[in-house]
CSV table of C-alpha atoms in Angstrom, one decimal:
chain,number,residue,atom,x,y,z
L,1,PRO,CA,11.5,-21.1,-55.9
L,2,GLY,CA,13.8,-20.0,-53.1
L,3,PRO,CA,12.8,-18.3,-49.9
L,4,ALA,CA,11.5,-14.7,-50.2
L,5,PRO,CA,14.1,-11.9,-49.5
L,6,ARG,CA,14.1,-10.9,-45.9
L,7,HIS,CA,14.3,-7.1,-46.3
L,8,ALA,CA,13.8,-4.4,-48.9
L,9,GLY,CA,17.5,-4.3,-49.9
L,10,CYS,CA,17.4,-8.0,-50.7
L,11,ALA,CA,14.2,-7.7,-52.6
L,12,CYS,CA,15.6,-4.8,-54.7
L,13,GLN,CA,18.7,-6.8,-55.6
L,14,HIS,CA,16.6,-9.9,-56.4
L,15,ALA,CA,14.5,-7.8,-58.8
L,16,ILE,CA,17.6,-6.3,-60.4
L,17,ALA,CA,19.2,-9.7,-60.9
L,18,MET,CA,16.1,-10.8,-62.8
L,19,THR,CA,16.6,-7.9,-65.3
L,20,ILE,CA,20.2,-8.4,-66.3
L,21,GLN,CA,22.4,-11.2,-67.7
L,22,GLU,CA,25.8,-12.3,-66.3
L,23,GLN,CA,28.6,-14.4,-67.6
L,24,THR,CA,32.1,-15.4,-66.7
L,25,LEU,CA,35.1,-14.1,-68.7
L,26,GLN,CA,38.6,-15.7,-68.9
L,27,ILE,CA,41.0,-12.8,-69.1
L,28,THR,CA,44.5,-13.4,-70.2
L,29,GLY,CA,47.6,-11.3,-70.3
L,30,ASN,CA,51.4,-11.6,-70.6
L,31,GLY,CA,52.1,-14.3,-68.0
L,32,PHE,CA,48.8,-14.1,-66.0
L,33,ALA,CA,45.2,-15.2,-66.2
L,34,MET,CA,42.2,-13.8,-64.4
L,35,LEU,CA,38.6,-14.6,-63.9
L,36,GLY,CA,36.0,-11.9,-64.4
L,37,ILE,CA,32.2,-11.5,-64.2
L,38,LEU,CA,30.5,-9.5,-66.9
L,39,SER,CA,27.1,-8.0,-66.1
L,40,LEU,CA,25.0,-6.9,-69.1
L,41,PRO,CA,21.6,-5.4,-69.6
L,42,ALA,CA,18.8,-7.9,-70.3
L,43,ALA,CA,18.6,-9.2,-73.8
L,44,GLY,CA,16.9,-6.6,-76.0
L,45,ALA,CA,17.3,-3.8,-73.5
L,46,PRO,CA,19.0,-0.5,-74.6
L,47,VAL,CA,22.8,-0.5,-74.0
L,48,GLN,CA,24.5,2.7,-72.9
L,49,HIS,CA,27.6,4.0,-74.7
L,50,THR,CA,29.9,3.7,-71.7
L,51,ALA,CA,31.0,0.5,-70.0
L,52,VAL,CA,32.4,0.2,-66.5
L,53,LEU,CA,35.4,-1.6,-65.2
L,54,ILE,CA,35.5,-2.1,-61.5
L,55,VAL,CA,39.1,-2.1,-60.2
L,56,VAL,CA,39.2,-4.0,-56.9
L,57,GLY,CA,41.7,-2.8,-54.3
L,58,GLY,CA,43.3,-4.2,-51.2
L,59,ALA,CA,43.0,-7.9,-50.1
L,60,GLN,CA,39.6,-8.1,-52.0
L,61,TYR,CA,38.2,-10.1,-54.8
L,62,ARG,CA,35.5,-9.3,-57.3
L,63,VAL,CA,32.6,-9.4,-54.8
L,64,GLY,CA,33.9,-6.7,-52.6
L,65,SER,CA,33.1,-5.9,-48.9
L,66,HIS,CA,29.4,-6.7,-48.1
L,67,ARG,CA,28.9,-7.7,-51.8
L,68,GLN,CA,29.5,-4.0,-52.7
L,69,PHE,CA,30.8,-4.6,-56.2
L,70,VAL,CA,28.1,-7.2,-57.0
L,71,ARG,CA,25.4,-4.6,-56.1
L,72,LEU,CA,27.1,-1.8,-58.0
L,73,ALA,CA,27.6,-3.9,-61.2
L,74,ARG,CA,24.1,-5.1,-61.2
L,75,HIS,CA,22.6,-1.7,-60.5
L,76,LEU,CA,24.6,-0.2,-63.4
L,77,ALA,CA,23.8,-3.1,-65.8
L,78,ALA,CA,20.1,-2.7,-65.1
L,79,ALA,CA,20.6,1.0,-66.2
L,80,GLY,CA,22.1,-0.2,-69.4
L,81,HIS,CA,25.9,-0.2,-68.7
L,82,PRO,CA,28.0,-3.3,-69.4
L,83,VAL,CA,30.1,-3.8,-66.2
L,84,LEU,CA,33.1,-6.1,-65.6
L,85,ARG,CA,34.5,-6.9,-62.2
L,86,PHE,CA,37.5,-9.2,-62.0
L,87,ASP,CA,40.0,-10.9,-59.7
L,88,LEU,CA,43.5,-9.6,-59.9
L,89,PRO,CA,46.3,-12.3,-60.1
L,90,GLY,CA,46.6,-14.2,-56.9
L,91,MET,CA,43.2,-13.1,-55.6
L,92,GLY,CA,39.8,-14.9,-55.6
L,93,ASP,CA,39.7,-17.3,-58.5
L,94,SER,CA,42.7,-15.9,-60.3
L,95,PRO,CA,45.9,-17.9,-60.1
L,96,GLY,CA,49.4,-16.5,-59.6
L,97,GLU,CA,51.1,-14.3,-57.0
L,98,PRO,CA,49.4,-11.2,-55.7
L,99,LEU,CA,50.5,-7.9,-57.2
L,100,PRO,CA,51.0,-4.6,-55.4
L,101,PHE,CA,48.6,-2.0,-56.7
L,102,GLU,CA,51.4,0.0,-58.2
L,103,ASP,CA,52.0,-2.9,-60.7
L,104,SER,CA,48.4,-3.5,-61.7
L,105,ALA,CA,48.4,-1.7,-65.1
L,106,PRO,CA,48.8,-4.9,-67.2
L,107,PRO,CA,45.8,-6.6,-65.6
L,108,ILE,CA,43.7,-3.4,-66.0
L,109,ALA,CA,44.7,-3.2,-69.7
L,110,ALA,CA,43.8,-6.9,-70.2
L,111,SER,CA,40.5,-6.4,-68.5
L,112,LEU,CA,39.7,-3.4,-70.6
L,113,ASP,CA,40.5,-5.5,-73.7
L,114,ALA,CA,38.1,-8.2,-72.5
L,115,LEU,CA,35.4,-5.8,-71.6
L,116,GLN,CA,35.6,-4.0,-75.0
L,117,GLN,CA,35.4,-7.3,-76.9
L,118,ALA,CA,32.6,-8.8,-74.9
L,119,SER,CA,30.4,-5.6,-74.7
L,120,GLY,CA,31.1,-4.0,-78.0
L,121,ARG,CA,31.7,-0.7,-76.3
L,122,ALA,CA,34.8,1.3,-77.3
L,123,ARG,CA,35.1,3.3,-74.1
L,124,ALA,CA,34.8,2.6,-70.4
L,125,VAL,CA,35.3,4.3,-67.0
L,126,LEU,CA,37.3,2.9,-64.2
L,127,TRP,CA,35.6,2.6,-60.8
L,128,GLY,CA,37.9,2.0,-57.9
L,129,LEU,CA,37.9,2.0,-54.1
L,130,CYS,CA,40.9,2.7,-51.9
L,131,ASP,CA,44.1,1.5,-53.7
L,132,GLY,CA,41.8,0.3,-56.6
L,133,ALA,CA,41.2,4.1,-57.1
L,134,SER,CA,44.9,4.7,-56.8
L,135,ALA,CA,45.7,1.9,-59.3
L,136,SER,CA,43.2,3.5,-61.7
L,137,LEU,CA,45.1,6.8,-61.5
L,138,LEU,CA,48.4,5.1,-61.9
L,139,TYR,CA,47.1,3.3,-65.0
L,140,MET,CA,46.1,6.6,-66.6
L,141,GLN,CA,49.5,8.0,-65.8
L,142,ALA,CA,51.3,5.0,-67.4
L,143,THR,CA,49.1,4.5,-70.5
L,144,ARG,CA,47.0,7.6,-71.3
L,145,ASP,CA,44.6,4.9,-72.6
L,146,PRO,CA,42.1,6.7,-74.9
L,147,ARG,CA,39.5,4.1,-74.2
L,148,VAL,CA,39.1,5.4,-70.6
L,149,ALA,CA,36.4,8.1,-70.6
L,150,GLY,CA,36.6,8.9,-66.9
L,151,LEU,CA,37.5,7.7,-63.4
L,152,ALA,CA,35.2,7.2,-60.4
L,153,LEU,CA,37.4,7.3,-57.3
L,154,PHE,CA,36.1,6.3,-53.8
L,155,ASN,CA,38.4,7.1,-50.9
L,156,PRO,CA,41.7,7.0,-52.9
L,157,TRP,CA,44.8,5.6,-51.0
L,158,VAL,CA,47.8,8.0,-50.6
L,159,ARG,CA,49.2,6.6,-47.4
L,160,SER,CA,52.6,7.8,-46.2
L,161,GLU,CA,54.0,8.3,-42.7
L,162,ALA,CA,53.8,12.0,-43.1
L,163,GLY,CA,50.3,12.0,-44.5
L,164,LEU,CA,49.0,9.7,-41.8
L,165,ALA,CA,50.5,11.8,-39.1
L,166,ARG,CA,49.1,15.0,-40.6
L,167,ALA,CA,45.6,13.5,-40.8
L,168,ARG,CA,45.8,12.2,-37.2
L,169,VAL,CA,46.8,15.6,-35.9
L,170,LYS,CA,44.1,17.5,-37.8
L,171,HIS,CA,41.2,15.1,-37.5
L,172,TYR,CA,41.8,13.2,-34.3
L,173,TYR,CA,44.1,15.1,-31.9
L,174,ARG,CA,42.6,18.5,-32.5
L,175,GLN,CA,39.2,17.2,-31.6
L,176,ARG,CA,40.6,15.4,-28.5
L,177,LEU,CA,42.2,18.6,-27.2
L,178,LEU,CA,38.8,20.3,-27.3
L,179,GLU,CA,37.1,17.6,-25.2
L,180,PRO,CA,36.7,18.4,-21.5
L,181,ALA,CA,37.0,14.7,-20.8
L,182,PHE,CA,40.5,14.6,-22.2
L,183,TRP,CA,41.7,17.3,-19.7
L,184,ARG,CA,39.9,15.6,-16.8
L,185,LYS,CA,41.8,12.4,-17.6
L,186,LEU,CA,45.1,14.4,-17.9
L,187,ALA,CA,44.5,16.1,-14.5
L,188,GLY,CA,43.6,12.8,-12.9
L,189,GLY,CA,46.7,11.0,-14.2
L,190,GLY,CA,44.8,9.0,-16.8
L,191,VAL,CA,45.6,8.2,-20.4
L,192,GLY,CA,45.8,11.9,-21.4
L,193,TRP,CA,49.6,11.9,-21.1
L,194,GLN,CA,50.0,9.1,-23.5
L,195,ALA,CA,47.8,10.9,-26.0
L,196,LEU,CA,50.0,14.0,-25.7
L,197,ARG,CA,53.1,11.8,-26.3
L,198,ASN,CA,51.5,10.3,-29.4
L,199,LEU,CA,50.6,13.8,-30.6
L,200,GLY,CA,54.3,14.8,-30.2
L,201,ASN,CA,55.4,11.8,-32.2
L,202,ASN,CA,53.0,12.6,-35.0
L,203,LEU,CA,54.2,16.2,-35.1
L,204,ARG,CA,57.8,15.0,-35.4
L,205,THR,CA,56.9,12.6,-38.2
L,206,MET,CA,55.2,15.4,-40.1
L,207,ARG,CA,58.4,17.5,-39.9
L,208,GLN,CA,60.8,14.7,-40.7
L,209,THR,CA,59.1,13.2,-43.8
L,210,THR,CA,57.2,16.0,-45.5
L,211,ALA,CA,60.1,16.8,-47.8
L,212,GLN,CA,60.5,13.2,-49.0
L,213,THR,CA,59.6,12.3,-52.5
L,214,LEU,CA,56.3,10.4,-52.5
L,215,THR,CA,56.7,8.6,-55.8
L,216,PHE,CA,53.4,6.8,-56.3
L,217,GLN,CA,51.4,9.8,-55.0
L,218,GLU,CA,53.0,12.1,-57.5
L,219,LEU,CA,52.3,9.6,-60.4
L,220,MET,CA,48.7,9.5,-59.2
L,221,ALA,CA,48.5,13.3,-59.6
L,222,GLN,CA,49.8,13.0,-63.2
L,223,GLY,CA,47.1,10.4,-63.9
L,224,TRP,CA,44.5,12.8,-62.4
L,225,ARG,CA,45.6,15.6,-64.7
L,226,ALA,CA,45.5,13.3,-67.7
L,227,LEU,CA,41.7,13.0,-67.2
L,228,GLU,CA,40.9,16.3,-65.5
L,229,GLY,CA,37.3,17.2,-65.9
L,230,LYS,CA,36.2,13.5,-66.2
L,231,ILE,CA,36.7,12.5,-62.6
L,232,MET,CA,34.1,11.8,-59.8
L,233,LEU,CA,35.6,11.8,-56.3
L,234,ILE,CA,33.6,10.3,-53.5
L,235,LEU,CA,34.9,10.7,-49.9
L,236,SER,CA,33.5,9.1,-46.7
L,237,GLU,CA,33.1,11.4,-43.8
L,238,ARG,CA,34.2,8.8,-41.2
L,239,ASP,CA,37.3,7.5,-43.0
L,240,LEU,CA,40.9,8.3,-42.3
L,241,THR,CA,42.0,7.3,-45.8
L,242,ALA,CA,39.6,9.9,-47.3
L,243,GLN,CA,41.0,12.5,-44.8
L,244,GLU,CA,44.5,11.6,-45.7
L,245,PHE,CA,43.7,12.1,-49.4
L,246,VAL,CA,42.3,15.6,-48.9
L,247,GLU,CA,45.2,16.6,-46.7
L,248,HIS,CA,47.7,15.3,-49.3
L,249,ALA,CA,45.9,17.0,-52.2
L,250,HIS,CA,45.9,20.3,-50.3
L,251,THR,CA,49.5,20.3,-49.2
L,252,HIS,CA,51.6,18.5,-51.9
L,253,PRO,CA,52.8,20.6,-54.8
L,254,ALA,CA,52.0,17.9,-57.4
L,255,TRP,CA,48.3,18.1,-56.4
L,256,GLN,CA,47.8,21.9,-56.4
L,257,GLN,CA,44.5,23.0,-57.7
L,258,THR,CA,43.5,19.4,-58.8
L,259,LEU,CA,40.4,19.3,-56.6
L,260,GLN,CA,39.3,22.8,-57.6
L,261,HIS,CA,39.0,22.0,-61.3
L,262,PRO,CA,35.5,22.8,-62.4
L,263,GLY,CA,35.1,19.5,-64.2
L,264,VAL,CA,35.8,17.4,-61.2
L,265,ARG,CA,32.7,16.2,-59.5
L,266,ARG,CA,33.2,15.8,-55.7
L,267,HIS,CA,30.8,14.2,-53.2
L,268,SER,CA,30.9,13.6,-49.5
L,269,LEU,CA,29.1,10.7,-47.9
L,270,ALA,CA,28.0,12.0,-44.5
L,271,GLY,CA,28.6,9.5,-41.7
L,272,ALA,CA,30.0,6.9,-44.1
L,273,ASP,CA,32.9,4.5,-43.3
L,274,HIS,CA,35.7,3.4,-45.7
L,275,THR,CA,33.6,1.1,-47.8
L,276,GLY,CA,30.2,2.7,-47.4
L,277,SER,CA,28.9,-0.3,-45.7
L,278,SER,CA,25.4,0.8,-44.7
L,279,PRO,CA,22.6,0.1,-47.2
L,280,ALA,CA,21.9,3.9,-47.5
L,281,ASP,CA,25.6,4.5,-48.4
L,282,GLN,CA,25.6,1.7,-50.9
L,283,GLN,CA,22.5,3.1,-52.6
L,284,ALA,CA,24.0,6.5,-52.6
L,285,LEU,CA,27.2,5.2,-54.3
L,286,ASN,CA,25.1,3.4,-57.0
L,287,THR,CA,22.9,6.5,-57.6
L,288,LEU,CA,25.9,8.9,-57.8
L,289,THR,CA,27.7,6.6,-60.2
L,290,GLN,CA,24.7,6.2,-62.5
L,291,ALA,CA,24.0,10.0,-62.6
L,292,TRP,CA,27.7,10.7,-63.3
L,293,LEU,CA,27.8,8.2,-66.2
L,294,ALA,CA,24.7,9.8,-67.7
L,295,ASP,CA,26.4,13.2,-67.7
L,296,LEU,CA,29.5,12.1,-69.5
L,297,PRO,CA,29.7,13.4,-73.1
L,298,PRO,CA,28.9,10.7,-75.7
């Protein structure tokens, strides 16, 4: 036997790993091949009606930051949900050239095919972080795939120059202008003047680019509306990407009223960073996802 786990989190994960089964999947599509890891409940254990496909975003592979996707997959598998996490083309152990998240619909479709065949479950939810969440919305906009029963979206990516400038003005510069230390630096010839110049630049960017068409963000809104009422949105308190998303959803016409739909379940992780890196935040993500899955209609 190996060494004993060094802390409670490791012990918990070790115990979960002993109650599930995992296997590799070779996922093929039109001109690409990918590697996936399927996590299943232990042999003979009850299997829930909904599977989960984890859509990895950014320069990530199937493990995720601080083994986030491993922990999530095993937690949900121990609760009875088949879970597939996979490497997009050109990432991790999947060959080929990396794809922008806007073009990830074919790999997501192929992964859903593989998950359905391997698990025997006819429906699944997509769970995505950052541009993995954005890719999930774009997939629904492009396909309206009836197998997708819901979307779990953690800090979706809607980055644009105007959106970033708006988020900085509201969530950074407004706070700075209220700090006495800022004005002391300004009076003493410190860095305050540069901060004011940066604020001016951000205000100009907001005015110059607000009217531009934000194509992928508008398509995301269409994907959101395709599954309205079956979405869980999780936002980190200390994350600029999350703040950008809220600002965009509140100001862009394509997103009007989307967050207010009564069927959308929205959660805020107090003090959390972009990936929810602390053990407490990781556990909260796992628990929120499991509870949301349990509430989906059969």
